[in-house]
PDB file of C-alpha atoms and ligand atoms in Angstrom:
ATOM      1  CA  MET A   1      12.276   4.113  20.294  1.00 73.00           C
ATOM      2  CA  GLU A   2      11.055   1.158  19.356  1.00 84.00           C
ATOM      3  CA  LEU A   3       6.918   0.527  19.828  1.00 93.00           C
ATOM      4  CA  ASN A   4       5.136  -1.595  18.467  1.00 94.00           C
ATOM      5  CA  ASN A   5       1.846  -0.972  16.075  1.00 97.00           C
ATOM      6  CA  VAL A   6       3.899   2.676  15.086  1.00 98.00           C
ATOM      7  CA  VAL A   7       7.178   3.961  13.055  1.00 98.00           C
ATOM      8  CA  VAL A   8       8.582   6.755  13.357  1.00 98.00           C
ATOM      9  CA  GLU A   9      11.134   7.664  10.712  1.00 97.00           C
ATOM     10  CA  LYS A  10      12.758  11.509  10.495  1.00 96.00           C
ATOM     11  CA  GLU A  11      14.670  13.312   8.287  1.00 93.00           C
ATOM     12  CA  ASN A  12      15.643  17.072   7.658  1.00 89.00           C
ATOM     13  CA  ASN A  13      13.294  18.517  10.363  1.00 95.00           C
ATOM     14  CA  LEU A  14      10.701  16.068   9.574  1.00 98.00           C
ATOM     15  CA  ALA A  15       8.653  12.692  11.266  1.00 98.00           C
ATOM     16  CA  VAL A  16       6.825  10.712   9.555  1.00 98.00           C
ATOM     17  CA  LEU A  17       4.332   8.622  11.804  1.00 98.00           C
ATOM     18  CA  PHE A  18       3.052   5.338  10.443  1.00 98.00           C
ATOM     19  CA  ILE A  19       0.000   4.155  12.012  1.00 98.00           C
ATOM     20  CA  ASN A  20       2.289  -0.302  10.944  1.00 98.00           C
ATOM     21  CA  ARG A  21      -0.594  -2.707  11.880  1.00 97.00           C
ATOM     22  CA  PRO A  22      -1.561  -3.481   8.026  1.00 97.00           C
ATOM     23  CA  LYS A  23      -3.298  -6.790   8.580  1.00 96.00           C
ATOM     24  CA  ALA A  24      -5.546  -5.506  10.591  1.00 97.00           C
ATOM     25  CA  LEU A  25      -6.311  -2.010   8.077  1.00 98.00           C
ATOM     26  CA  ASN A  26      -4.336  -0.164  11.307  1.00 98.00           C
ATOM     27  CA  ALA A  27      -6.924  -0.083  13.457  1.00 98.00           C
ATOM     28  CA  LEU A  28      -6.746   1.458  17.038  1.00 96.00           C
ATOM     29  CA  ASN A  29      -6.071  -1.047  19.679  1.00 94.00           C
ATOM     30  CA  SER A  30      -5.001  -0.112  23.000  1.00 92.00           C
ATOM     31  CA  GLU A  31      -1.900  -0.287  22.409  1.00 95.00           C
ATOM     32  CA  THR A  32      -1.901   1.049  18.970  1.00 97.00           C
ATOM     33  CA  LEU A  33      -2.917   4.178  20.855  1.00 96.00           C
ATOM     34  CA  SER A  34      -0.546   4.074  23.179  1.00 95.00           C
ATOM     35  CA  ASP A  35       1.626   3.692  21.224  1.00 97.00           C
ATOM     36  CA  ILE A  36       0.804   7.006  19.265  1.00 97.00           C
ATOM     37  CA  GLY A  37       0.851   8.630  22.900  1.00 96.00           C
ATOM     38  CA  THR A  38       4.135   7.688  23.214  1.00 96.00           C
ATOM     39  CA  ALA A  39       5.619   9.019  19.834  1.00 97.00           C
ATOM     40  CA  ALA A  40       3.549  12.365  20.257  1.00 97.00           C
ATOM     41  CA  ARG A  41       5.324  12.596  23.462  1.00 96.00           C
ATOM     42  CA  ALA A  42       8.294  11.758  21.756  1.00 96.00           C
ATOM     43  CA  LEU A  43       8.122  13.995  19.135  1.00 97.00           C
ATOM     44  CA  THR A  44       6.965  16.208  21.502  1.00 96.00           C
ATOM     45  CA  GLU A  45      10.123  16.654  23.216  1.00 96.00           C
ATOM     46  CA  ASP A  46      11.735  16.617  20.049  1.00 96.00           C
ATOM     47  CA  ASP A  47      13.270  20.002  18.940  1.00 93.00           C
ATOM     48  CA  ASP A  48      14.360  18.618  16.169  1.00 94.00           C
ATOM     49  CA  VAL A  49      11.150  18.283  14.848  1.00 97.00           C
ATOM     50  CA  GLY A  50       9.298  20.746  13.418  1.00 97.00           C
ATOM     51  CA  VAL A  51       6.384  18.930  11.712  1.00 98.00           C
ATOM     52  CA  VAL A  52       4.851  15.307  11.638  1.00 98.00           C
ATOM     53  CA  ILE A  53       3.289  13.446   9.135  1.00 98.00           C
ATOM     54  CA  ILE A  54       1.441  10.429  10.246  1.00 98.00           C
ATOM     55  CA  THR A  55       0.163   8.131   7.816  1.00 98.00           C
ATOM     56  CA  GLY A  56      -0.836   4.466   7.567  1.00 98.00           C
ATOM     57  CA  MET A  57       1.444   1.432   6.546  1.00 97.00           C
ATOM     58  CA  GLY A  58      -0.178  -0.560   3.196  1.00 94.00           C
ATOM     59  CA  GLU A  59      -2.244   0.641   0.625  1.00 91.00           C
ATOM     60  CA  LYS A  60      -5.010   0.199   2.174  1.00 97.00           C
ATOM     61  CA  ALA A  61      -5.386   1.675   4.851  1.00 98.00           C
ATOM     62  CA  PHE A  62      -5.235   4.424   7.196  1.00 98.00           C
ATOM     63  CA  VAL A  63      -6.744   3.198  10.220  1.00 98.00           C
ATOM     64  CA  ALA A  64     -10.446   1.860   9.412  1.00 98.00           C
ATOM     65  CA  GLY A  65     -11.694   2.664  13.135  1.00 96.00           C
ATOM     66  CA  ALA A  66     -11.184   1.356  16.661  1.00 94.00           C
ATOM     67  CA  ASP A  67     -10.252  -2.056  16.566  1.00 95.00           C
ATOM     68  CA  ILE A  68     -14.228  -3.509  16.735  1.00 93.00           C
ATOM     69  CA  LYS A  69     -12.836  -7.165  18.215  1.00 94.00           C
ATOM     70  CA  GLU A  70     -11.683  -5.214  21.169  1.00 92.00           C
ATOM     71  CA  MET A  71     -15.035  -3.172  21.446  1.00 89.00           C
ATOM     72  CA  LYS A  72     -17.384  -6.328  21.476  1.00 90.00           C
ATOM     73  CA  ASP A  73     -16.476  -7.175  24.235  1.00 91.00           C
ATOM     74  CA  MET A  74     -16.371  -4.075  26.843  1.00 91.00           C
ATOM     75  CA  SER A  75     -18.406  -3.171  29.689  1.00 93.00           C
ATOM     76  CA  PRO A  76     -19.457  -0.188  29.607  1.00 91.00           C
ATOM     77  CA  LEU A  77     -17.311   1.177  32.168  1.00 94.00           C
ATOM     78  CA  GLU A  78     -14.331  -0.052  30.080  1.00 91.00           C
ATOM     79  CA  ALA A  79     -15.579   1.603  27.330  1.00 88.00           C
ATOM     80  CA  ARG A  80     -15.347   5.011  29.415  1.00 88.00           C
ATOM     81  CA  ARG A  81     -11.747   3.963  30.405  1.00 89.00           C
ATOM     82  CA  PHE A  82     -11.177   3.343  26.009  1.00 88.00           C
ATOM     83  CA  MET A  83     -12.631   6.592  25.065  1.00 86.00           C
ATOM     84  CA  ILE A  84     -11.138   8.551  27.787  1.00 90.00           C
ATOM     85  CA  PHE A  85      -7.707   7.249  27.285  1.00 91.00           C
ATOM     86  CA  GLY A  86      -8.568   7.564  23.212  1.00 91.00           C
ATOM     87  CA  GLN A  87      -9.872  11.161  24.244  1.00 91.00           C
ATOM     88  CA  SER A  88      -6.124  11.962  25.412  1.00 93.00           C
ATOM     89  CA  VAL A  89      -4.126  10.712  22.904  1.00 95.00           C
ATOM     90  CA  PHE A  90      -6.218  12.546  19.929  1.00 95.00           C
ATOM     91  CA  ASN A  91      -5.401  15.388  22.286  1.00 93.00           C
ATOM     92  CA  GLU A  92      -2.411  14.928  22.367  1.00 95.00           C
ATOM     93  CA  ILE A  93      -1.415  14.610  18.922  1.00 97.00           C
ATOM     94  CA  SER A  94      -3.985  17.896  18.470  1.00 95.00           C
ATOM     95  CA  ASN A  95      -1.757  19.992  20.826  1.00 94.00           C
ATOM     96  CA  LEU A  96       1.206  19.646  19.598  1.00 96.00           C
ATOM     97  CA  PRO A  97       3.067  22.476  19.429  1.00 96.00           C
ATOM     98  CA  LYS A  98       3.622  21.716  16.055  1.00 97.00           C
ATOM     99  CA  PRO A  99       2.363  21.187  12.866  1.00 98.00           C
ATOM    100  CA  THR A 100       0.967  18.437  12.190  1.00 98.00           C
ATOM    101  CA  ILE A 101      -0.196  16.861   8.170  1.00 98.00           C
ATOM    102  CA  ALA A 102      -2.493  13.699   7.942  1.00 98.00           C
ATOM    103  CA  ALA A 103      -1.160  11.755   4.277  1.00 98.00           C
ATOM    104  CA  VAL A 104      -4.728   9.868   4.486  1.00 98.00           C
ATOM    105  CA  ASN A 105      -3.489   6.147   2.271  1.00 98.00           C
ATOM    106  CA  GLY A 106      -6.822   4.593   2.015  1.00 98.00           C
ATOM    107  CA  PHE A 107      -9.783   4.067   4.470  1.00 98.00           C
ATOM    108  CA  ALA A 108      -9.753   6.201   7.308  1.00 98.00           C
ATOM    109  CA  LEU A 109     -13.024   5.710   8.970  1.00 98.00           C
ATOM    110  CA  GLY A 110     -13.958   6.046  12.845  1.00 97.00           C
ATOM    111  CA  GLY A 111     -11.414   6.534  14.816  1.00 96.00           C
ATOM    112  CA  GLY A 112      -9.712   7.016  11.554  1.00 98.00           C
ATOM    113  CA  CYS A 113     -11.427   9.449  10.509  1.00 98.00           C
ATOM    114  CA  GLU A 114     -10.632  11.496  13.439  1.00 97.00           C
ATOM    115  CA  LEU A 115      -7.498  10.752  13.738  1.00 97.00           C
ATOM    116  CA  ALA A 116      -7.470  12.472  10.404  1.00 98.00           C
ATOM    117  CA  LEU A 117      -9.497  14.981  11.980  1.00 97.00           C
ATOM    118  CA  SER A 118      -6.966  16.362  15.595  1.00 97.00           C
ATOM    119  CA  CYS A 119      -4.621  17.109  12.604  1.00 98.00           C
ATOM    120  CA  ASP A 120      -3.760  20.340  10.889  1.00 98.00           C
ATOM    121  CA  MET A 121      -4.232  19.766   7.451  1.00 98.00           C
ATOM    122  CA  ILE A 122      -5.189  15.732   5.404  1.00 98.00           C
ATOM    123  CA  ILE A 123      -4.100  15.167   2.249  1.00 98.00           C
ATOM    124  CA  ALA A 124      -6.274  12.740   0.765  1.00 98.00           C
ATOM    125  CA  SER A 125      -4.815  10.196  -1.773  1.00 98.00           C
ATOM    126  CA  GLU A 126      -7.199   9.322  -5.051  1.00 98.00           C
ATOM    127  CA  ASN A 127      -8.312   5.859  -3.538  1.00 97.00           C
ATOM    128  CA  ALA A 128      -9.021   7.783   0.551  1.00 98.00           C
ATOM    129  CA  LYS A 129     -12.104   6.829   1.432  1.00 98.00           C
ATOM    130  CA  PHE A 130     -14.143   9.127   4.745  1.00 98.00           C
ATOM    131  CA  GLY A 131     -16.771   7.875   7.160  1.00 98.00           C
ATOM    132  CA  LEU A 132     -17.677   7.690  10.112  1.00 98.00           C
ATOM    133  CA  PRO A 133     -19.899   4.344  10.297  1.00 97.00           C
ATOM    134  CA  GLU A 134     -20.288   3.932  13.985  1.00 96.00           C
ATOM    135  CA  VAL A 135     -23.961   4.755  14.296  1.00 97.00           C
ATOM    136  CA  THR A 136     -24.233   1.337  11.676  1.00 97.00           C
ATOM    137  CA  LEU A 137     -22.758  -0.424  15.248  1.00 94.00           C
ATOM    138  CA  GLY A 138     -25.748   1.223  17.217  1.00 94.00           C
ATOM    139  CA  ILE A 139     -22.549   3.356  18.805  1.00 92.00           C
ATOM    140  CA  HIS A 140     -21.252   6.828  17.959  1.00 94.00           C
ATOM    141  CA  PRO A 141     -18.647   8.119  17.305  1.00 94.00           C
ATOM    142  CA  GLY A 142     -15.669   8.582  20.291  1.00 91.00           C
ATOM    143  CA  PHE A 143     -12.568  10.209  19.808  1.00 91.00           C
ATOM    144  CA  GLY A 144     -13.127  14.098  18.785  1.00 92.00           C
ATOM    145  CA  GLY A 145     -15.910  13.380  15.861  1.00 95.00           C
ATOM    146  CA  THR A 146     -18.505  14.918  17.161  1.00 96.00           C
ATOM    147  CA  GLN A 147     -17.111  17.968  18.316  1.00 95.00           C
ATOM    148  CA  ARG A 148     -13.998  18.061  15.215  1.00 95.00           C
ATOM    149  CA  LEU A 149     -15.959  17.783  12.888  1.00 97.00           C
ATOM    150  CA  PRO A 150     -18.948  19.583  12.471  1.00 97.00           C
ATOM    151  CA  ARG A 151     -16.144  22.811  12.899  1.00 95.00           C
ATOM    152  CA  LEU A 152     -14.199  22.151  10.207  1.00 96.00           C
ATOM    153  CA  ILE A 153     -17.039  21.435   8.143  1.00 97.00           C
ATOM    154  CA  GLY A 154     -19.828  22.461   9.922  1.00 97.00           C
ATOM    155  CA  ALA A 155     -23.008  20.697  11.335  1.00 98.00           C
ATOM    156  CA  ALA A 156     -25.082  19.970   9.094  1.00 98.00           C
ATOM    157  CA  LYS A 157     -22.772  18.005   6.372  1.00 98.00           C
ATOM    158  CA  ALA A 158     -20.704  16.716   9.879  1.00 98.00           C
ATOM    159  CA  LYS A 159     -24.441  15.188  10.926  1.00 98.00           C
ATOM    160  CA  GLU A 160     -25.418  14.051   7.754  1.00 98.00           C
ATOM    161  CA  LEU A 161     -21.910  11.700   7.644  1.00 98.00           C
ATOM    162  CA  ILE A 162     -22.013  10.794  11.205  1.00 98.00           C
ATOM    163  CA  PHE A 163     -26.252   9.597  10.789  1.00 98.00           C
ATOM    164  CA  THR A 164     -26.051   8.370   8.124  1.00 98.00           C
ATOM    165  CA  GLY A 165     -22.584   6.640   8.781  1.00 98.00           C
ATOM    166  CA  GLN A 166     -22.299   6.719   4.420  1.00 97.00           C
ATOM    167  CA  MET A 167     -18.139   6.605   3.014  1.00 98.00           C
ATOM    168  CA  ILE A 168     -17.502   9.193   0.667  1.00 98.00           C
ATOM    169  CA  ASP A 169     -14.548   9.668  -1.581  1.00 98.00           C
ATOM    170  CA  ALA A 170     -11.704  11.381  -1.503  1.00 98.00           C
ATOM    171  CA  SER A 171     -13.172  13.801  -4.538  1.00 98.00           C
ATOM    172  CA  GLU A 172     -16.231  14.574  -1.944  1.00 98.00           C
ATOM    173  CA  ALA A 173     -14.097  14.634   0.930  1.00 98.00           C
ATOM    174  CA  SER A 174     -12.514  17.668  -0.601  1.00 98.00           C
ATOM    175  CA  LYS A 175     -15.748  19.456  -1.936  1.00 98.00           C
ATOM    176  CA  ILE A 176     -17.159  18.697   1.254  1.00 98.00           C
ATOM    177  CA  GLY A 177     -13.823  20.784   3.452  1.00 97.00           C
ATOM    178  CA  LEU A 178     -12.629  17.522   4.764  1.00 98.00           C
ATOM    179  CA  VAL A 179      -9.397  17.802   2.875  1.00 98.00           C
ATOM    180  CA  ASN A 180      -6.804  19.344   2.256  1.00 98.00           C
ATOM    181  CA  LYS A 181      -5.250  18.272  -1.483  1.00 98.00           C
ATOM    182  CA  VAL A 182      -6.196  14.971  -3.161  1.00 98.00           C
ATOM    183  CA  VAL A 183      -3.591  13.561  -4.841  1.00 98.00           C
ATOM    184  CA  PRO A 184      -2.693  10.072  -6.390  1.00 98.00           C
ATOM    185  CA  TYR A 185      -1.506   7.131  -4.224  1.00 97.00           C
ATOM    186  CA  GLU A 186       2.483   7.308  -5.674  1.00 97.00           C
ATOM    187  CA  ASN A 187       2.751  10.744  -5.035  1.00 98.00           C
ATOM    188  CA  LEU A 188       1.198  11.470  -1.249  1.00 98.00           C
ATOM    189  CA  LEU A 189       3.921  11.668   0.882  1.00 98.00           C
ATOM    190  CA  ASP A 190       6.323  13.450  -1.652  1.00 98.00           C
ATOM    191  CA  VAL A 191       3.261  16.100  -1.826  1.00 98.00           C
ATOM    192  CA  ALA A 192       2.439  15.574   2.470  1.00 98.00           C
ATOM    193  CA  LYS A 193       6.512  16.155   2.302  1.00 98.00           C
ATOM    194  CA  ALA A 194       6.893  18.917   0.174  1.00 98.00           C
ATOM    195  CA  LEU A 195       3.931  21.158   2.769  1.00 98.00           C
ATOM    196  CA  ALA A 196       5.652  20.321   5.488  1.00 98.00           C
ATOM    197  CA  HIS A 197       8.757  21.656   4.431  1.00 97.00           C
ATOM    198  CA  LYS A 198       7.859  24.821   2.745  1.00 97.00           C
ATOM    199  CA  ILE A 199       6.246  25.247   6.459  1.00 98.00           C
ATOM    200  CA  LEU A 200       9.586  24.861   8.060  1.00 97.00           C
ATOM    201  CA  LYS A 201      11.549  27.297   5.835  1.00 96.00           C
ATOM    202  CA  ASN A 202       9.113  29.885   8.141  1.00 97.00           C
ATOM    203  CA  GLY A 203       9.778  31.219  11.762  1.00 96.00           C
ATOM    204  CA  GLN A 204       9.393  28.029  14.399  1.00 95.00           C
ATOM    205  CA  VAL A 205       8.492  29.454  16.594  1.00 96.00           C
ATOM    206  CA  ALA A 206       6.034  31.618  15.268  1.00 97.00           C
ATOM    207  CA  ILE A 207       4.763  28.780  14.342  1.00 97.00           C
ATOM    208  CA  ARG A 208       3.908  27.307  17.293  1.00 96.00           C
ATOM    209  CA  LEU A 209       2.568  30.306  18.737  1.00 97.00           C
ATOM    210  CA  VAL A 210       0.114  31.031  15.416  1.00 97.00           C
ATOM    211  CA  LYS A 211      -0.880  27.199  16.499  1.00 97.00           C
ATOM    212  CA  SER A 212      -1.957  27.603  19.624  1.00 96.00           C
ATOM    213  CA  ALA A 213      -3.419  31.178  18.540  1.00 97.00           C
ATOM    214  CA  ILE A 214      -6.088  29.713  15.801  1.00 96.00           C
ATOM    215  CA  ASN A 215      -6.781  26.301  17.774  1.00 95.00           C
ATOM    216  CA  ALA A 216      -7.709  28.441  20.887  1.00 95.00           C
ATOM    217  CA  GLY A 217      -9.396  30.831  18.714  1.00 95.00           C
ATOM    218  CA  LEU A 218     -11.352  27.653  18.096  1.00 92.00           C
ATOM    219  CA  ASP A 219     -12.548  27.171  21.104  1.00 91.00           C
ATOM    220  CA  THR A 220     -13.554  30.434  22.707  1.00 95.00           C
ATOM    221  CA  THR A 221     -15.874  34.283  21.705  1.00 97.00           C
ATOM    222  CA  LEU A 222     -13.547  36.310  18.833  1.00 97.00           C
ATOM    223  CA  GLU A 223     -12.707  38.590  21.883  1.00 97.00           C
ATOM    224  CA  LYS A 224     -10.743  37.081  23.493  1.00 97.00           C
ATOM    225  CA  GLY A 225      -9.337  34.875  20.526  1.00 97.00           C
ATOM    226  CA  LEU A 226      -8.019  38.459  19.406  1.00 97.00           C
ATOM    227  CA  ALA A 227      -6.504  38.883  22.663  1.00 97.00           C
ATOM    228  CA  TYR A 228      -4.787  35.884  23.089  1.00 97.00           C
ATOM    229  CA  GLU A 229      -3.385  36.515  18.867  1.00 97.00           C
ATOM    230  CA  ALA A 230      -2.419  40.280  20.282  1.00 97.00           C
ATOM    231  CA  GLU A 231      -0.491  37.924  22.885  1.00 97.00           C
ATOM    232  CA  THR A 232       1.090  35.119  21.311  1.00 97.00           C
ATOM    233  CA  GLN A 233       1.808  37.729  18.562  1.00 97.00           C
ATOM    234  CA  GLY A 234       4.162  39.828  21.370  1.00 97.00           C
ATOM    235  CA  LEU A 235       5.498  36.685  21.664  1.00 96.00           C
ATOM    236  CA  ALA A 236       6.746  36.794  18.555  1.00 97.00           C
ATOM    237  CA  PHE A 237       8.175  39.685  18.679  1.00 96.00           C
ATOM    238  CA  SER A 238      10.654  38.717  22.048  1.00 96.00           C
ATOM    239  CA  THR A 239      12.281  36.447  19.328  1.00 96.00           C
ATOM    240  CA  GLU A 240      16.057  36.481  17.379  1.00 96.00           C
ATOM    241  CA  ASP A 241      14.025  34.855  14.215  1.00 96.00           C
ATOM    242  CA  LYS A 242      11.411  37.992  14.271  1.00 96.00           C
ATOM    243  CA  SER A 243      14.795  40.802  13.719  1.00 96.00           C
ATOM    244  CA  GLU A 244      16.198  37.986  11.448  1.00 96.00           C
ATOM    245  CA  GLY A 245      12.854  38.245   8.923  1.00 96.00           C
ATOM    246  CA  LEU A 246      12.499  41.764   9.287  1.00 96.00           C
ATOM    247  CA  SER A 247      15.805  42.738   8.618  1.00 96.00           C
ATOM    248  CA  ALA A 248      16.368  39.244   6.060  1.00 96.00           C
ATOM    249  CA  PHE A 249      13.046  41.622   4.356  1.00 96.00           C
ATOM    250  CA  MET A 250      14.879  45.192   4.530  1.00 96.00           C
ATOM    251  CA  GLU A 251      18.444  43.471   2.907  1.00 97.00           C
ATOM    252  CA  LYS A 252      17.111  42.068   0.706  1.00 96.00           C
ATOM    253  CA  ARG A 253      17.937  37.731   1.055  1.00 96.00           C
ATOM    254  CA  LYS A 254      16.532  35.450   1.979  1.00 95.00           C
ATOM    255  CA  PRO A 255      16.166  34.716   6.401  1.00 96.00           C
ATOM    256  CA  ASN A 256      18.145  31.803   7.833  1.00 95.00           C
ATOM    257  CA  PHE A 257      15.678  30.391  10.965  1.00 96.00           C
ATOM    258  CA  LYS A 258      16.690  29.403  13.802  1.00 94.00           C
ATOM    259  CA  GLY A 259      13.823  28.249  15.406  1.00 92.00           C
ATOM    260  CA  ARG A 260      14.275  30.852  18.520  1.00 93.00           C
TER     261      ARG A 260
HETATM  262  N1  DAK B 301     -11.456  -3.096  13.458  1.00 72.56           N
HETATM  263  C1  DAK B 301     -10.883  -4.296  14.044  1.00 72.56           C
HETATM  264  N2  DAK B 301     -10.278  -5.170  12.765  1.00 72.56           N
HETATM  265  C2  DAK B 301     -10.524  -4.975  11.856  1.00 72.56           C
HETATM  266  C3  DAK B 301     -11.220  -3.333  11.237  1.00 72.56           C
HETATM  267  C4  DAK B 301     -11.904  -2.616  12.992  1.00 72.56           C
HETATM  268  N3  DAK B 301     -12.162  -1.237  12.680  1.00 72.56           N
HETATM  269  N4  DAK B 301     -11.553  -3.234  10.466  1.00 72.56           N
HETATM  270  C5  DAK B 301     -11.080  -3.965   9.640  1.00 72.56           C
HETATM  271  N5  DAK B 301     -10.318  -4.832  10.701  1.00 72.56           N
HETATM  272  C6  DAK B 301      -9.637  -5.800   9.635  1.00 72.56           C
HETATM  273  C7  DAK B 301     -10.563  -7.168   9.611  1.00 72.56           C
HETATM  274  O1  DAK B 301     -11.731  -7.696  10.595  1.00 72.56           O
HETATM  275  C8  DAK B 301      -9.745  -8.277   8.996  1.00 72.56           C
HETATM  276  O2  DAK B 301      -8.877  -8.725   9.529  1.00 72.56           O
HETATM  277  P1  DAK B 301      -9.178 -10.697   8.826  1.00 72.56           P
HETATM  278  O3  DAK B 301     -10.439 -11.194   8.984  1.00 72.56           O
HETATM  279  O4  DAK B 301      -7.810 -10.788   7.674  1.00 72.56           O
HETATM  280  O5  DAK B 301      -9.149 -11.162  10.623  1.00 72.56           O
HETATM  281  C9  DAK B 301      -9.037  -7.531   7.750  1.00 72.56           C
HETATM  282  O6  DAK B 301      -8.649  -6.299   9.105  1.00 72.56           O
HETATM  283  C10 DAK B 301      -9.324  -7.145   6.219  1.00 72.56           C
HETATM  284  O7  DAK B 301     -10.360  -5.852   6.801  1.00 72.56           O
HETATM  285  P2  DAK B 301     -11.576  -6.267   5.036  1.00 72.56           P
HETATM  286  O8  DAK B 301     -11.472  -8.024   5.193  1.00 72.56           O
HETATM  287  O9  DAK B 301     -12.568  -6.676   6.016  1.00 72.56           O
HETATM  288  O10 DAK B 301     -11.401  -6.012   3.699  1.00 72.56           O
HETATM  289  P3  DAK B 301     -11.884  -5.911   3.310  1.00 72.56           P
HETATM  290  O11 DAK B 301     -11.633  -4.995   2.107  1.00 72.56           O
HETATM  291  O12 DAK B 301     -13.149  -6.183   3.524  1.00 72.56           O
HETATM  292  O13 DAK B 301     -12.985  -4.199   3.560  1.00 72.56           O
HETATM  293  C11 DAK B 301     -13.932  -2.146   4.999  1.00 72.56           C
HETATM  294  C12 DAK B 301     -12.662  -2.542   4.516  1.00 72.56           C
HETATM  295  C13 DAK B 301     -12.774  -1.149   6.054  1.00 72.56           C
HETATM  296  C14 DAK B 301     -14.338  -1.364   4.050  1.00 72.56           C
HETATM  297  C15 DAK B 301     -14.069  -2.441   6.626  1.00 72.56           C
HETATM  298  O14 DAK B 301     -12.320  -3.701   6.899  1.00 72.56           O
HETATM  299  C16 DAK B 301     -14.163  -2.196   7.511  1.00 72.56           C
HETATM  300  O15 DAK B 301     -15.667  -2.412   6.931  1.00 72.56           O
HETATM  301  N6  DAK B 301     -14.130  -2.199   8.613  1.00 72.56           N
HETATM  302  C17 DAK B 301     -14.677  -1.297  10.393  1.00 72.56           C
HETATM  303  C18 DAK B 301     -15.154   0.093   9.575  1.00 72.56           C
HETATM  304  C19 DAK B 301     -16.082   0.545  10.722  1.00 72.56           C
HETATM  305  O16 DAK B 301     -16.157   0.159  11.141  1.00 72.56           O
HETATM  306  N7  DAK B 301     -14.401   1.023  11.236  1.00 72.56           N
HETATM  307  C20 DAK B 301     -15.019   0.952  13.440  1.00 72.56           C
HETATM  308  C21 DAK B 301     -15.362   2.050  13.634  1.00 72.56           C
HETATM  309  S1  DAK B 301     -16.027   2.736  14.536  1.00 72.56           S
HETATM  310  C22 DAK B 301     -15.325   4.424  21.496  1.00 72.56           C
HETATM  311  C23 DAK B 301     -14.532   5.069  21.209  1.00 72.56           C
HETATM  312  C24 DAK B 301     -14.436   5.262  19.313  1.00 72.56           C
HETATM  313  C25 DAK B 301     -15.187   4.891  18.926  1.00 72.56           C
HETATM  314  C26 DAK B 301     -16.134   3.849  19.441  1.00 72.56           C
HETATM  315  C27 DAK B 301     -15.841   3.639  20.989  1.00 72.56           C
HETATM  316  N8  DAK B 301     -15.515   4.434  23.265  1.00 72.56           N
HETATM  317  C28 DAK B 301     -14.458   4.721  23.810  1.00 72.56           C
HETATM  318  C29 DAK B 301     -15.855   3.725  23.574  1.00 72.56           C
HETATM  319  C30 DAK B 301     -14.692   3.797  18.036  1.00 72.56           C
HETATM  320  C31 DAK B 301     -15.079   3.619  17.456  1.00 72.56           C
HETATM  321  C32 DAK B 301     -15.198   3.265  15.148  1.00 72.56           C
HETATM  322  O17 DAK B 301     -13.855   4.219  15.341  1.00 72.56           O
END
């Protein structure tokens, strides 16, 4: 897969998607958004890939936001089109039927913070900085931040970050529950990969089903979420992995999951 602004590396059922525009601090222009969408669709179809890590190329930025130079001259209609396109790409990340880990290696601002929020888990390096500075530009978050941030950290904290546009460091992000873990920059990818490998040891059909149950539950009532959970668990009971997992427990051995 040849893309200008995204590089995908694969190793042992794990894919690392690098946003590769370091001279512009990996800012999201239309081409980069399109490349992320293309890569996400390819990774969705790729049965060899069980977990996807998303990170930024270079030492400075994960993604410093939507491309301000490109946005500057957009008409309202172009902005609307850009937003719908961006939201669809971020939805593809959020709905990717396998776990995603954002490995945030520096600035994650605006659309960059929203990209991290579209992933299932966020691991940050100690130098990472998070923020939604859109209101300082006279606009507001437009790639899902107004919806995903309050769901993750609660409305009051999300409003504080969005209304002030202030940046917070990795340790503050950890305190408010925005990130799962903070690690030294040098260890970031290794820690993300170690987390991915822990996930990859488990039954992959169950992982896909439970991700869809958790995501569906976040958008609905507890009652409907529980009904969905019963359906996905029913499906999990139809898999070879379920037979293998329960047998392995009874036989006091490690399971050999096949992902089916
Ligand atoms: N867009 C374009 N270029 C950017 C950029 C960005 N967001 N951020 C940085 N760059 C470029 C800089 O222009 C500079 O390029 P050259 O001047 O060398 O050509 C290069 O990256 C290095 O940046 P700096 O020289 O500024 O580096 P510093 O270390 O001094 O500062 C910084 C780092 C991250 C604090 C600073 O670059 C910065 O404040 N960047 C902008 C952060 C920001 O405000 N991001 C945008 C958030 S708004 C929408 C949907 C969604 C959105 C909007 C609309 N609709 C559908 C319409 C989302 C909006 C956002 O994400």
